[in-house]
């Protein structure tokens, strides 16, 4: 079991994760999750004619 654990840790340490948290990857994920709400300005902007209720 110790040898399996050591091997798993060695694989994890050498895995290339440098591109996972790039600004481009973060921006794409944010846009996917938040859409147009990603800037957090929805509550500050006046409602347009199509949004007034």
C-alpha positions as a Markdown table, in Angstrom:
| # | Residue | x | y | z |
|---|---|---|---|---|
| 1 | Unk | 0.0 | 0.0 | 0.0 |
| 2 | Unk | 2.9 | 2.4 | 0.8 |
| 3 | Unk | 4.4 | 1.8 | -2.7 |
| 4 | Unk | 1.0 | 2.6 | -4.3 |
| 5 | Unk | 0.7 | 5.8 | -2.3 |
| 6 | Unk | 4.2 | 6.8 | -3.2 |
| 7 | Unk | 3.6 | 6.2 | -6.9 |
| 8 | Unk | 0.3 | 8.1 | -6.8 |
| 9 | Unk | 2.0 | 11.1 | -5.1 |
| 10 | Unk | 4.9 | 11.0 | -7.6 |
| 11 | Unk | 2.4 | 11.1 | -10.5 |
| 12 | Unk | 0.5 | 14.0 | -8.9 |
| 13 | Unk | 3.7 | 16.0 | -8.3 |
| 14 | Unk | 4.8 | 15.7 | -12.0 |
| 15 | Unk | 1.4 | 16.4 | -13.5 |
| 16 | Unk | 1.3 | 19.6 | -15.6 |
| 17 | Unk | -1.4 | 21.8 | -14.1 |
| 18 | Unk | 0.2 | 25.1 | -15.2 |
| 19 | Unk | -2.5 | 25.8 | -17.7 |
| 20 | Unk | -5.4 | 25.1 | -15.4 |
| 21 | Unk | -5.5 | 28.5 | -13.7 |
| 22 | Unk | -4.5 | 30.8 | -16.5 |
| 23 | Unk | -6.3 | 34.1 | -16.9 |
| 24 | Unk | -7.8 | 32.8 | -20.1 |
| 25 | Unk | -9.2 | 29.7 | -18.5 |
| 26 | Unk | -10.5 | 31.7 | -15.5 |
| 27 | Unk | -12.3 | 34.2 | -17.9 |
| 28 | Unk | -13.8 | 31.4 | -19.9 |
| 29 | Unk | -15.1 | 29.6 | -16.8 |
| 30 | Unk | -16.5 | 32.9 | -15.3 |
| 31 | Unk | -18.3 | 33.7 | -18.6 |
| 32 | Unk | -19.7 | 30.2 | -18.7 |
| 33 | Unk | -21.0 | 30.3 | -15.1 |
| 34 | Unk | -22.0 | 33.9 | -14.7 |
| 35 | Unk | -22.8 | 35.0 | -18.3 |
| 36 | Unk | -23.7 | 38.7 | -18.4 |
| 37 | Unk | -23.8 | 38.9 | -14.6 |
| 38 | Unk | -20.0 | 38.4 | -14.4 |
| 39 | Unk | -19.2 | 42.0 | -13.8 |
| 40 | Unk | -21.5 | 42.4 | -10.8 |
| 41 | Unk | -23.0 | 45.7 | -12.1 |
| 42 | Unk | -26.6 | 44.4 | -12.5 |
| 43 | Unk | -27.8 | 46.0 | -9.3 |
| 44 | Unk | -26.2 | 49.4 | -10.1 |
| 45 | Unk | -27.6 | 49.9 | -13.6 |
| 46 | Unk | -31.0 | 51.4 | -14.2 |
| 47 | Unk | -33.6 | 49.0 | -15.7 |
| 48 | Unk | -34.1 | 49.3 | -19.4 |
| 49 | Unk | -37.6 | 49.5 | -21.0 |
| 50 | Unk | -37.8 | 45.8 | -21.5 |
| 51 | Unk | -36.9 | 45.1 | -17.9 |
| 52 | Unk | -39.2 | 47.5 | -16.1 |
| 53 | Unk | -42.0 | 45.8 | -14.6 |
